[in-house]
PDB file of C-alpha atoms in Angstrom:
ATOM      1  CA  MET A   1      10.426  -4.278  10.664  1.00 61.00           C
ATOM      2  CA  PRO A   2       8.811  -1.789   8.280  1.00 72.00           C
ATOM      3  CA  SER A   3      10.099   1.779   8.445  1.00 81.00           C
ATOM      4  CA  GLU A   4       7.874   4.749   9.194  1.00 85.00           C
ATOM      5  CA  ILE A   5       9.206   6.425   6.035  1.00 87.00           C
ATOM      6  CA  VAL A   6       7.848   3.588   3.893  1.00 88.00           C
ATOM      7  CA  TRP A   7       4.498   3.491   5.696  1.00 88.00           C
ATOM      8  CA  ASN A   8       4.045   7.272   5.539  1.00 89.00           C
ATOM      9  CA  ASP A   9       4.877   7.462   1.836  1.00 90.00           C
ATOM     10  CA  ALA A  10       2.638   4.518   0.917  1.00 91.00           C
ATOM     11  CA  TYR A  11      -0.226   5.856   3.027  1.00 91.00           C
ATOM     12  CA  ALA A  12       0.074   9.327   1.443  1.00 90.00           C
ATOM     13  CA  ARG A  13      -0.010   7.837  -2.071  1.00 91.00           C
ATOM     14  CA  ALA A  14      -2.935   5.506  -1.345  1.00 92.00           C
ATOM     15  CA  SER A  15      -4.823   8.275   0.487  1.00 91.00           C
ATOM     16  CA  ALA A  16      -4.443  10.650  -2.472  1.00 91.00           C
ATOM     17  CA  VAL A  17      -5.906   8.021  -4.814  1.00 93.00           C
ATOM     18  CA  ALA A  18      -8.722   7.174  -2.395  1.00 94.00           C
ATOM     19  CA  ALA A  19      -9.625  10.856  -1.958  1.00 93.00           C
ATOM     20  CA  LYS A  20      -9.774  11.338  -5.741  1.00 93.00           C
ATOM     21  CA  LEU A  21     -12.060   8.320  -6.064  1.00 94.00           C
ATOM     22  CA  GLY A  22     -14.235   9.224  -3.075  1.00 92.00           C
ATOM     23  CA  LEU A  23     -13.233   6.106  -1.126  1.00 91.00           C
ATOM     24  CA  LEU A  24     -12.611   5.841   2.576  1.00 88.00           C
ATOM     25  CA  ILE A  25      -9.144   4.576   3.475  1.00 88.00           C
ATOM     26  CA  GLY A  26      -7.915   3.411   6.841  1.00 79.00           C
ATOM     27  CA  ASP A  27      -5.039   2.095   8.882  1.00 75.00           C
ATOM     28  CA  PRO A  28      -6.218  -1.412   9.846  1.00 71.00           C
ATOM     29  CA  LEU A  29      -4.775  -1.042  13.352  1.00 75.00           C
ATOM     30  CA  ILE A  30      -6.897   1.969  14.319  1.00 76.00           C
ATOM     31  CA  TRP A  31      -9.962   1.991  12.111  1.00 71.00           C
ATOM     32  CA  ASP A  32     -13.309   0.609  13.193  1.00 70.00           C
ATOM     33  CA  PHE A  33     -14.477  -1.402  10.175  1.00 61.00           C
ATOM     34  CA  THR A  34     -17.939  -2.098  11.590  1.00 68.00           C
ATOM     35  CA  GLY A  35     -21.136  -0.300  10.729  1.00 67.00           C
ATOM     36  CA  ASP A  36     -22.768   0.715   7.467  1.00 66.00           C
ATOM     37  CA  ILE A  37     -19.749   1.348   5.247  1.00 70.00           C
ATOM     38  CA  LYS A  38     -19.535   1.606   1.478  1.00 82.00           C
ATOM     39  CA  ALA A  39     -16.525   0.203  -0.371  1.00 85.00           C
ATOM     40  CA  PHE A  40     -13.281   1.182   1.347  1.00 88.00           C
ATOM     41  CA  ALA A  41      -9.553   0.602   1.105  1.00 89.00           C
ATOM     42  CA  ALA A  42      -7.158  -0.512   3.832  1.00 87.00           C
ATOM     43  CA  LEU A  43      -3.377  -0.263   3.701  1.00 86.00           C
ATOM     44  CA  ASP A  44      -1.018  -2.693   5.389  1.00 83.00           C
ATOM     45  CA  LEU A  45       2.659  -3.608   5.177  1.00 76.00           C
ATOM     46  CA  ALA A  46       2.565  -7.348   4.567  1.00 73.00           C
ATOM     47  CA  SER A  47       6.135  -8.264   5.382  1.00 69.00           C
ATOM     48  CA  SER A  48       9.613  -6.841   5.423  1.00 69.00           C
ATOM     49  CA  SER A  49      13.193  -7.793   6.025  1.00 71.00           C
ATOM     50  CA  ILE A  50      16.331  -5.754   6.638  1.00 66.00           C
ATOM     51  CA  GLU A  51      19.782  -6.681   5.393  1.00 66.00           C
ATOM     52  CA  SER A  52      23.166  -5.007   5.452  1.00 66.00           C
ATOM     53  CA  LEU A  53      24.296  -3.470   2.168  1.00 61.00           C
ATOM     54  CA  GLU A  54      27.837  -4.572   3.025  1.00 64.00           C
ATOM     55  CA  LEU A  55      28.930  -0.956   3.069  1.00 59.00           C
ATOM     56  CA  GLY A  56      29.306  -0.925   6.822  1.00 58.00           C
ATOM     57  CA  ASP A  57      27.078  -1.619   9.765  1.00 62.00           C
ATOM     58  CA  LYS A  58      25.019   1.536   9.310  1.00 69.00           C
ATOM     59  CA  GLN A  59      23.963   0.934   5.687  1.00 75.00           C
ATOM     60  CA  ALA A  60      20.911  -1.279   5.290  1.00 76.00           C
ATOM     61  CA  GLN A  61      18.223  -2.181   2.818  1.00 80.00           C
ATOM     62  CA  GLU A  62      14.700  -2.978   3.918  1.00 83.00           C
ATOM     63  CA  SER A  63      12.538  -4.852   1.439  1.00 87.00           C
ATOM     64  CA  GLY A  64       8.943  -5.914   1.690  1.00 90.00           C
ATOM     65  CA  GLN A  65       5.410  -5.543   0.393  1.00 91.00           C
ATOM     66  CA  ILE A  66       2.728  -2.932   0.755  1.00 90.00           C
ATOM     67  CA  CYS A  67      -0.812  -4.296   0.496  1.00 92.00           C
ATOM     68  CA  ILE A  68      -3.770  -2.203  -0.563  1.00 93.00           C
ATOM     69  CA  MET A  69      -6.996  -4.069   0.015  1.00 92.00           C
ATOM     70  CA  LEU A  70     -10.212  -2.831  -1.598  1.00 92.00           C
ATOM     71  CA  TRP A  71     -13.183  -4.072   0.404  1.00 89.00           C
ATOM     72  CA  ILE A  72     -16.282  -4.299  -1.793  1.00 88.00           C
ATOM     73  CA  PRO A  73     -19.809  -4.861  -0.463  1.00 85.00           C
ATOM     74  CA  GLN A  74     -21.371  -7.817  -2.262  1.00 83.00           C
ATOM     75  CA  GLY A  75     -23.416  -6.703  -5.281  1.00 83.00           C
ATOM     76  CA  LYS A  76     -22.380  -3.025  -5.083  1.00 86.00           C
ATOM     77  CA  MET A  77     -19.548  -2.747  -7.643  1.00 88.00           C
ATOM     78  CA  ASN A  78     -18.858  -4.359 -11.019  1.00 90.00           C
ATOM     79  CA  THR A  79     -15.554  -5.815 -12.233  1.00 89.00           C
ATOM     80  CA  PRO A  80     -14.582  -2.927 -14.578  1.00 93.00           C
ATOM     81  CA  THR A  81     -15.028  -0.446 -11.697  1.00 93.00           C
ATOM     82  CA  VAL A  82     -12.890  -2.561  -9.355  1.00 92.00           C
ATOM     83  CA  LEU A  83     -10.175  -2.864 -12.012  1.00 93.00           C
ATOM     84  CA  SER A  84     -10.247   0.889 -12.616  1.00 94.00           C
ATOM     85  CA  ILE A  85      -9.828   1.592  -8.891  1.00 95.00           C
ATOM     86  CA  MET A  86      -7.003  -0.913  -8.519  1.00 95.00           C
ATOM     87  CA  ASN A  87      -5.264   0.505 -11.611  1.00 94.00           C
ATOM     88  CA  ALA A  88      -5.382   3.970 -10.024  1.00 95.00           C
ATOM     89  CA  PHE A  89      -3.706   2.611  -6.873  1.00 95.00           C
ATOM     90  CA  GLU A  90      -1.159   0.761  -8.996  1.00 94.00           C
ATOM     91  CA  ALA A  91      -0.226   3.894 -10.943  1.00 94.00           C
ATOM     92  CA  ALA A  92       0.440   5.810  -7.710  1.00 92.00           C
ATOM     93  CA  PHE A  93       3.348   3.443  -6.991  1.00 91.00           C
ATOM     94  CA  ARG A  94       4.688   3.444 -10.544  1.00 88.00           C
ATOM     95  CA  THR A  95       4.887   7.169 -11.297  1.00 83.00           C
ATOM     96  CA  GLN A  96       6.380  10.195  -9.557  1.00 79.00           C
ATOM     97  CA  PRO A  97       3.961  12.945  -8.459  1.00 74.00           C
ATOM     98  CA  ALA A  98       4.204  16.221 -10.388  1.00 72.00           C
ATOM     99  CA  ASP A  99       4.634  18.130  -7.097  1.00 76.00           C
ATOM    100  CA  PRO A 100       8.368  18.024  -6.212  1.00 76.00           C
ATOM    101  CA  ASP A 101       7.499  18.196  -2.489  1.00 76.00           C
ATOM    102  CA  LYS A 102       5.688  14.863  -2.778  1.00 72.00           C
ATOM    103  CA  ARG A 103       8.442  12.871  -4.490  1.00 78.00           C
ATOM    104  CA  TRP A 104       9.478   9.472  -3.184  1.00 79.00           C
ATOM    105  CA  PRO A 105      11.919   9.765  -0.312  1.00 85.00           C
ATOM    106  CA  ALA A 106      15.535   9.315  -1.403  1.00 84.00           C
ATOM    107  CA  GLY A 107      16.441   5.625  -1.188  1.00 85.00           C
ATOM    108  CA  LEU A 108      12.839   4.350  -1.592  1.00 90.00           C
ATOM    109  CA  PHE A 109      12.146   2.224  -4.664  1.00 90.00           C
ATOM    110  CA  TYR A 110       8.864   0.592  -5.690  1.00 91.00           C
ATOM    111  CA  ASP A 111       9.398  -2.537  -7.757  1.00 90.00           C
ATOM    112  CA  GLY A 112       7.020  -5.256  -8.959  1.00 90.00           C
ATOM    113  CA  GLN A 113       3.309  -5.412  -8.306  1.00 93.00           C
ATOM    114  CA  ASN A 114       0.829  -8.258  -7.973  1.00 93.00           C
ATOM    115  CA  TYR A 115      -2.947  -8.147  -8.090  1.00 92.00           C
ATOM    116  CA  THR A 116      -5.221 -10.709  -6.482  1.00 89.00           C
ATOM    117  CA  PRO A 117      -8.849 -10.471  -7.614  1.00 85.00           C
ATOM    118  CA  PRO A 118     -11.746 -11.441  -5.392  1.00 81.00           C
ATOM    119  CA  SER A 119     -12.530 -15.149  -5.421  1.00 69.00           C
ATOM    120  CA  PHE A 120     -16.171 -15.163  -6.458  1.00 65.00           C
ATOM    121  CA  LEU A 121     -16.736 -18.910  -6.655  1.00 57.00           C
ATOM    122  CA  GLY A 122     -16.051 -19.866  -3.050  1.00 62.00           C
ATOM    123  CA  GLN A 123     -16.632 -16.548  -1.307  1.00 62.00           C
ATOM    124  CA  THR A 124     -19.199 -16.349   1.444  1.00 69.00           C
ATOM    125  CA  GLY A 125     -20.229 -13.353   3.495  1.00 73.00           C
ATOM    126  CA  ASN A 126     -21.097  -9.759   2.596  1.00 80.00           C
ATOM    127  CA  TRP A 127     -17.727  -8.520   1.294  1.00 82.00           C
ATOM    128  CA  TYR A 128     -15.240  -9.212  -1.483  1.00 87.00           C
ATOM    129  CA  VAL A 129     -11.602  -8.149  -1.227  1.00 89.00           C
ATOM    130  CA  ALA A 130      -9.315  -7.217  -4.134  1.00 92.00           C
ATOM    131  CA  THR A 131      -5.641  -6.849  -3.172  1.00 93.00           C
ATOM    132  CA  LEU A 132      -2.752  -4.991  -4.777  1.00 94.00           C
ATOM    133  CA  MET A 133       0.704  -5.937  -3.464  1.00 94.00           C
ATOM    134  CA  VAL A 134       3.565  -3.557  -4.227  1.00 94.00           C
ATOM    135  CA  ASP A 135       7.161  -4.662  -3.636  1.00 93.00           C
ATOM    136  CA  TYR A 136       9.469  -2.010  -2.228  1.00 92.00           C
ATOM    137  CA  ARG A 137      13.103  -1.450  -1.248  1.00 90.00           C
ATOM    138  CA  TRP A 138      14.182   1.180   1.251  1.00 87.00           C
ATOM    139  CA  GLN A 139      17.886   1.898   1.524  1.00 84.00           C
ATOM    140  CA  ASN A 140      18.914   3.926   4.548  1.00 76.00           C
ATOM    141  CA  ILE A 141      21.617   4.617   7.072  1.00 66.00           C
ATOM    142  CA  THR A 142      20.694   3.457  10.545  1.00 61.00           C
ATOM    143  CA  GLU A 143      21.688   5.809  13.330  1.00 57.00           C
ATOM    144  CA  GLN A 144      22.580   3.775  16.379  1.00 54.00           C
ATOM    145  CA  THR A 145      21.847   5.249  19.771  1.00 56.00           C
ATOM    146  CA  PRO A 146      23.147   3.919  23.095  1.00 50.00           C
TER     147      PRO A 146
END
């Protein structure tokens, strides 16, 4: 199960990029994606697993993927613009913020990244989706409560 720490950090990073670019960003569980919307980004945690670090029952490492999906209305954005936007999202998970209050939480590591471009040949409908997948590891101590 994904941790709130991971979600909150990823959402803060993606939101900062989206705000700088003038894009809407939403949590797919609570956002109404209907209506007349320009290009927007959605953040989701694709999958995760938790394993013991073999340092005792309370030490664990969660690993998984964060997905940032850029939804593009058909005919409204060219490829260089999409690549520029996705590169901005990618950089947010590769570099530390200058503000020390916004550093990655201790024990959170962002690893490899994968990009999936829109499939233009077989795509039907009014939207294209470009996806950035960021691998992460979150090492923490689980506090057990009765």
